[in-house]
Amino acid sequence: MTDPYNPNPQYGPDLSKQPNSGSQPQYGQPAYGQPSDPYAQQPQPGYGQPQYGAPQPQYGQPADPYAQQPQPGYGAAPYGAMPQGYNPNDPEAPYGRDMYGVPFSDKQKLMAGLLQIFLGSFGVGRFYLGYTGLGIAQIAVTWLTCGLGAIWPLIDGIMMLTGKVPDAQGRPLRD
């Protein structure tokens, strides 16, 4: 509804009565038509521009995002102390699992096979895998047959290299 006594109504504050009318407001002065707020004129610490040297609030993030994080156990063990492929997140299978979900052994195929091929007459490959009885049997067969029984450790070593022989706990050998 309009005022019948004022033919040119003006909404808001009267700008003609403001000081410095027609020019830009000075720094620290409220803009024309804006209510003056005494709290808005003073800069608040922690808001707006960063206050250098002032403590910043901590929200769980490091102050320097490019800083190196302290490593757990740093200095306790030399670099590379854990075996290759070691997975501390799965304590039942620290060396991973095969395609059927069976955890891998801590023994390696290559090591077991080469020990069995080159030192099989002494049962070393079977001792390495944890088969003490079979290692003693291979020694006995090889020596009692005057070396003819050495074919058994040779074939056994080839089977270890192909991954057909598990360790003493029944876990497959890792690569």
PDB file of C-alpha atoms in Angstrom, residues 34-162:
ATOM      1  CA  GLN A  34      23.566  -1.841   5.185  1.00  0.00           C
ATOM      2  CA  PRO A  35      22.940  -1.853   8.890  1.00  0.00           C
ATOM      3  CA  SER A  36      26.011  -1.012  10.906  1.00  0.00           C
ATOM      4  CA  ASP A  37      27.149  -3.913  13.049  1.00  0.00           C
ATOM      5  CA  PRO A  38      29.865  -3.055  15.553  1.00  0.00           C
ATOM      6  CA  TYR A  39      30.996  -6.703  15.707  1.00  0.00           C
ATOM      7  CA  ALA A  40      31.323  -7.098  11.936  1.00  0.00           C
ATOM      8  CA  GLN A  41      33.857  -4.265  11.700  1.00  0.00           C
ATOM      9  CA  GLN A  42      36.456  -5.955  13.864  1.00  0.00           C
ATOM     10  CA  PRO A  43      38.381  -8.904  12.431  1.00  0.00           C
ATOM     11  CA  GLN A  44      37.842 -12.025  14.462  1.00  0.00           C
ATOM     12  CA  PRO A  45      40.859 -14.288  15.069  1.00  0.00           C
ATOM     13  CA  GLY A  46      40.481 -17.631  13.332  1.00  0.00           C
ATOM     14  CA  TYR A  47      38.000 -16.346  10.741  1.00  0.00           C
ATOM     15  CA  GLY A  48      38.670 -14.941   7.301  1.00  0.00           C
ATOM     16  CA  GLN A  49      42.369 -14.414   6.619  1.00  0.00           C
ATOM     17  CA  PRO A  50      44.811 -16.794   8.334  1.00  0.00           C
ATOM     18  CA  GLN A  51      46.506 -15.420  11.412  1.00  0.00           C
ATOM     19  CA  TYR A  52      50.161 -16.368  11.046  1.00  0.00           C
ATOM     20  CA  GLY A  53      51.797 -17.451  14.249  1.00  0.00           C
ATOM     21  CA  ALA A  54      48.436 -18.065  15.907  1.00  0.00           C
ATOM     22  CA  PRO A  55      47.608 -21.644  16.878  1.00  0.00           C
ATOM     23  CA  GLN A  56      45.309 -23.334  14.400  1.00  0.00           C
ATOM     24  CA  PRO A  57      42.481 -25.634  15.456  1.00  0.00           C
ATOM     25  CA  GLN A  58      43.306 -29.328  15.167  1.00  0.00           C
ATOM     26  CA  TYR A  59      40.834 -31.610  13.434  1.00  0.00           C
ATOM     27  CA  GLY A  60      42.935 -34.772  13.261  1.00  0.00           C
ATOM     28  CA  GLN A  61      44.878 -33.591  10.218  1.00  0.00           C
ATOM     29  CA  PRO A  62      48.589 -32.786  10.361  1.00  0.00           C
ATOM     30  CA  ALA A  63      49.563 -29.137  10.189  1.00  0.00           C
ATOM     31  CA  ASP A  64      51.864 -29.829   7.235  1.00  0.00           C
ATOM     32  CA  PRO A  65      50.182 -32.211   4.753  1.00  0.00           C
ATOM     33  CA  TYR A  66      53.539 -32.931   3.082  1.00  0.00           C
ATOM     34  CA  ALA A  67      55.378 -33.823   6.263  1.00  0.00           C
ATOM     35  CA  GLN A  68      56.444 -37.421   6.719  1.00  0.00           C
ATOM     36  CA  GLN A  69      54.369 -39.357   9.178  1.00  0.00           C
ATOM     37  CA  PRO A  70      56.214 -41.267  11.890  1.00  0.00           C
ATOM     38  CA  GLN A  71      56.438 -44.934  10.995  1.00  0.00           C
ATOM     39  CA  PRO A  72      55.389 -47.436  13.667  1.00  0.00           C
ATOM     40  CA  GLY A  73      58.347 -49.446  14.812  1.00  0.00           C
ATOM     41  CA  TYR A  74      60.841 -47.199  13.033  1.00  0.00           C
ATOM     42  CA  GLY A  75      64.305 -48.029  14.257  1.00  0.00           C
ATOM     43  CA  ALA A  76      63.196 -51.306  15.853  1.00  0.00           C
ATOM     44  CA  ALA A  77      63.938 -53.422  12.769  1.00  0.00           C
ATOM     45  CA  PRO A  78      66.114 -52.700   9.751  1.00  0.00           C
ATOM     46  CA  TYR A  79      64.503 -51.866   6.442  1.00  0.00           C
ATOM     47  CA  GLY A  80      63.175 -54.979   4.729  1.00  0.00           C
ATOM     48  CA  ALA A  81      63.208 -57.101   7.889  1.00  0.00           C
ATOM     49  CA  MET A  82      59.814 -58.579   7.064  1.00  0.00           C
ATOM     50  CA  PRO A  83      59.851 -61.253   4.363  1.00  0.00           C
ATOM     51  CA  GLN A  84      58.675 -60.317   0.910  1.00  0.00           C
ATOM     52  CA  GLY A  85      54.938 -60.782   0.518  1.00  0.00           C
ATOM     53  CA  TYR A  86      54.314 -60.582   4.255  1.00  0.00           C
ATOM     54  CA  ASN A  87      50.797 -59.376   5.064  1.00  0.00           C
ATOM     55  CA  PRO A  88      50.317 -58.350   8.707  1.00  0.00           C
ATOM     56  CA  ASN A  89      46.585 -57.680   8.130  1.00  0.00           C
ATOM     57  CA  ASP A  90      45.799 -61.397   7.802  1.00  0.00           C
ATOM     58  CA  PRO A  91      47.474 -63.195  10.729  1.00  0.00           C
ATOM     59  CA  GLU A  92      46.231 -66.613   9.570  1.00  0.00           C
ATOM     60  CA  ALA A  93      47.802 -66.159   6.126  1.00  0.00           C
ATOM     61  CA  PRO A  94      50.745 -63.733   6.388  1.00  0.00           C
ATOM     62  CA  TYR A  95      52.079 -64.816   2.965  1.00  0.00           C
ATOM     63  CA  GLY A  96      48.723 -64.618   1.203  1.00  0.00           C
ATOM     64  CA  ARG A  97      46.253 -67.231   0.038  1.00  0.00           C
ATOM     65  CA  ASP A  98      45.989 -69.351  -3.062  1.00  0.00           C
ATOM     66  CA  MET A  99      42.979 -69.275  -5.400  1.00  0.00           C
ATOM     67  CA  TYR A 100      41.060 -71.667  -3.140  1.00  0.00           C
ATOM     68  CA  GLY A 101      41.642 -69.586   0.000  1.00  0.00           C
ATOM     69  CA  VAL A 102      44.269 -71.874   1.536  1.00  0.00           C
ATOM     70  CA  PRO A 103      47.068 -69.865   3.183  1.00  0.00           C
ATOM     71  CA  PHE A 104      50.524 -70.160   1.635  1.00  0.00           C
ATOM     72  CA  SER A 105      53.421 -71.730   3.515  1.00  0.00           C
ATOM     73  CA  ASP A 106      56.410 -69.770   4.698  1.00  0.00           C
ATOM     74  CA  LYS A 107      58.560 -72.180   2.630  1.00  0.00           C
ATOM     75  CA  GLN A 108      59.369 -71.548  -1.044  1.00  0.00           C
ATOM     76  CA  LYS A 109      59.032 -73.915  -3.995  1.00  0.00           C
ATOM     77  CA  LEU A 110      62.359 -72.984  -5.537  1.00  0.00           C
ATOM     78  CA  MET A 111      64.326 -73.429  -2.329  1.00  0.00           C
ATOM     79  CA  ALA A 112      62.733 -76.788  -1.492  1.00  0.00           C
ATOM     80  CA  GLY A 113      63.125 -78.125  -5.034  1.00  0.00           C
ATOM     81  CA  LEU A 114      66.768 -77.125  -5.438  1.00  0.00           C
ATOM     82  CA  LEU A 115      67.711 -78.473  -2.010  1.00  0.00           C
ATOM     83  CA  GLN A 116      66.016 -81.757  -2.846  1.00  0.00           C
ATOM     84  CA  ILE A 117      67.631 -82.072  -6.279  1.00  0.00           C
ATOM     85  CA  PHE A 118      71.193 -81.237  -5.226  1.00  0.00           C
ATOM     86  CA  LEU A 119      71.201 -82.574  -1.651  1.00  0.00           C
ATOM     87  CA  GLY A 120      68.331 -85.061  -1.893  1.00  0.00           C
ATOM     88  CA  SER A 121      70.506 -88.043  -1.021  1.00  0.00           C
ATOM     89  CA  PHE A 122      70.781 -86.423   2.428  1.00  0.00           C
ATOM     90  CA  GLY A 123      67.024 -85.654   2.587  1.00  0.00           C
ATOM     91  CA  VAL A 124      67.635 -81.906   2.953  1.00  0.00           C
ATOM     92  CA  GLY A 125      64.578 -80.842   0.905  1.00  0.00           C
ATOM     93  CA  ARG A 126      62.244 -82.939   3.032  1.00  0.00           C
ATOM     94  CA  PHE A 127      63.842 -81.687   6.235  1.00  0.00           C
ATOM     95  CA  TYR A 128      63.333 -78.132   4.962  1.00  0.00           C
ATOM     96  CA  LEU A 129      59.603 -78.759   4.487  1.00  0.00           C
ATOM     97  CA  GLY A 130      59.239 -80.378   7.894  1.00  0.00           C
ATOM     98  CA  TYR A 131      58.998 -84.047   6.839  1.00  0.00           C
ATOM     99  CA  THR A 132      61.629 -85.499   9.171  1.00  0.00           C
ATOM    100  CA  GLY A 133      60.551 -89.112   8.668  1.00  0.00           C
ATOM    101  CA  LEU A 134      60.659 -88.908   4.867  1.00  0.00           C
ATOM    102  CA  GLY A 135      64.058 -87.200   5.027  1.00  0.00           C
ATOM    103  CA  ILE A 136      65.478 -90.070   7.091  1.00  0.00           C
ATOM    104  CA  ALA A 137      63.845 -92.605   4.739  1.00  0.00           C
ATOM    105  CA  GLN A 138      65.460 -90.968   1.695  1.00  0.00           C
ATOM    106  CA  ILE A 139      68.868 -91.101   3.378  1.00  0.00           C
ATOM    107  CA  ALA A 140      68.374 -94.781   4.208  1.00  0.00           C
ATOM    108  CA  VAL A 141      67.130 -95.777   0.730  1.00  0.00           C
ATOM    109  CA  THR A 142      69.918 -93.876  -1.036  1.00  0.00           C
ATOM    110  CA  TRP A 143      72.711 -95.391   1.073  1.00  0.00           C
ATOM    111  CA  LEU A 144      71.285 -98.883   1.391  1.00  0.00           C
ATOM    112  CA  THR A 145      70.891 -99.228  -2.388  1.00  0.00           C
ATOM    113  CA  CYS A 146      74.377 -97.844  -3.039  1.00  0.00           C
ATOM    114  CA  GLY A 147      73.059 -94.742  -4.801  1.00  0.00           C
ATOM    115  CA  LEU A 148      70.363 -96.359  -6.979  1.00  0.00           C
ATOM    116  CA  GLY A 149      67.684 -95.005  -4.662  1.00  0.00           C
ATOM    117  CA  ALA A 150      68.820 -91.426  -5.475  1.00  0.00           C
ATOM    118  CA  ILE A 151      66.228 -91.319  -8.247  1.00  0.00           C
ATOM    119  CA  TRP A 152      63.563 -90.890  -5.571  1.00  0.00           C
ATOM    120  CA  PRO A 153      64.966 -87.510  -4.270  1.00  0.00           C
ATOM    121  CA  LEU A 154      65.456 -86.327  -7.871  1.00  0.00           C
ATOM    122  CA  ILE A 155      61.808 -86.942  -8.809  1.00  0.00           C
ATOM    123  CA  ASP A 156      60.729 -85.568  -5.449  1.00  0.00           C
ATOM    124  CA  GLY A 157      62.679 -82.332  -6.130  1.00  0.00           C
ATOM    125  CA  ILE A 158      61.009 -81.903  -9.536  1.00  0.00           C
ATOM    126  CA  MET A 159      57.603 -82.369  -7.935  1.00  0.00           C
ATOM    127  CA  MET A 160      58.498 -79.715  -5.336  1.00  0.00           C
ATOM    128  CA  LEU A 161      59.434 -77.272  -8.096  1.00  0.00           C
ATOM    129  CA  THR A 162      56.082 -77.804  -9.814  1.00  0.00           C
TER     130      THR A 162
END
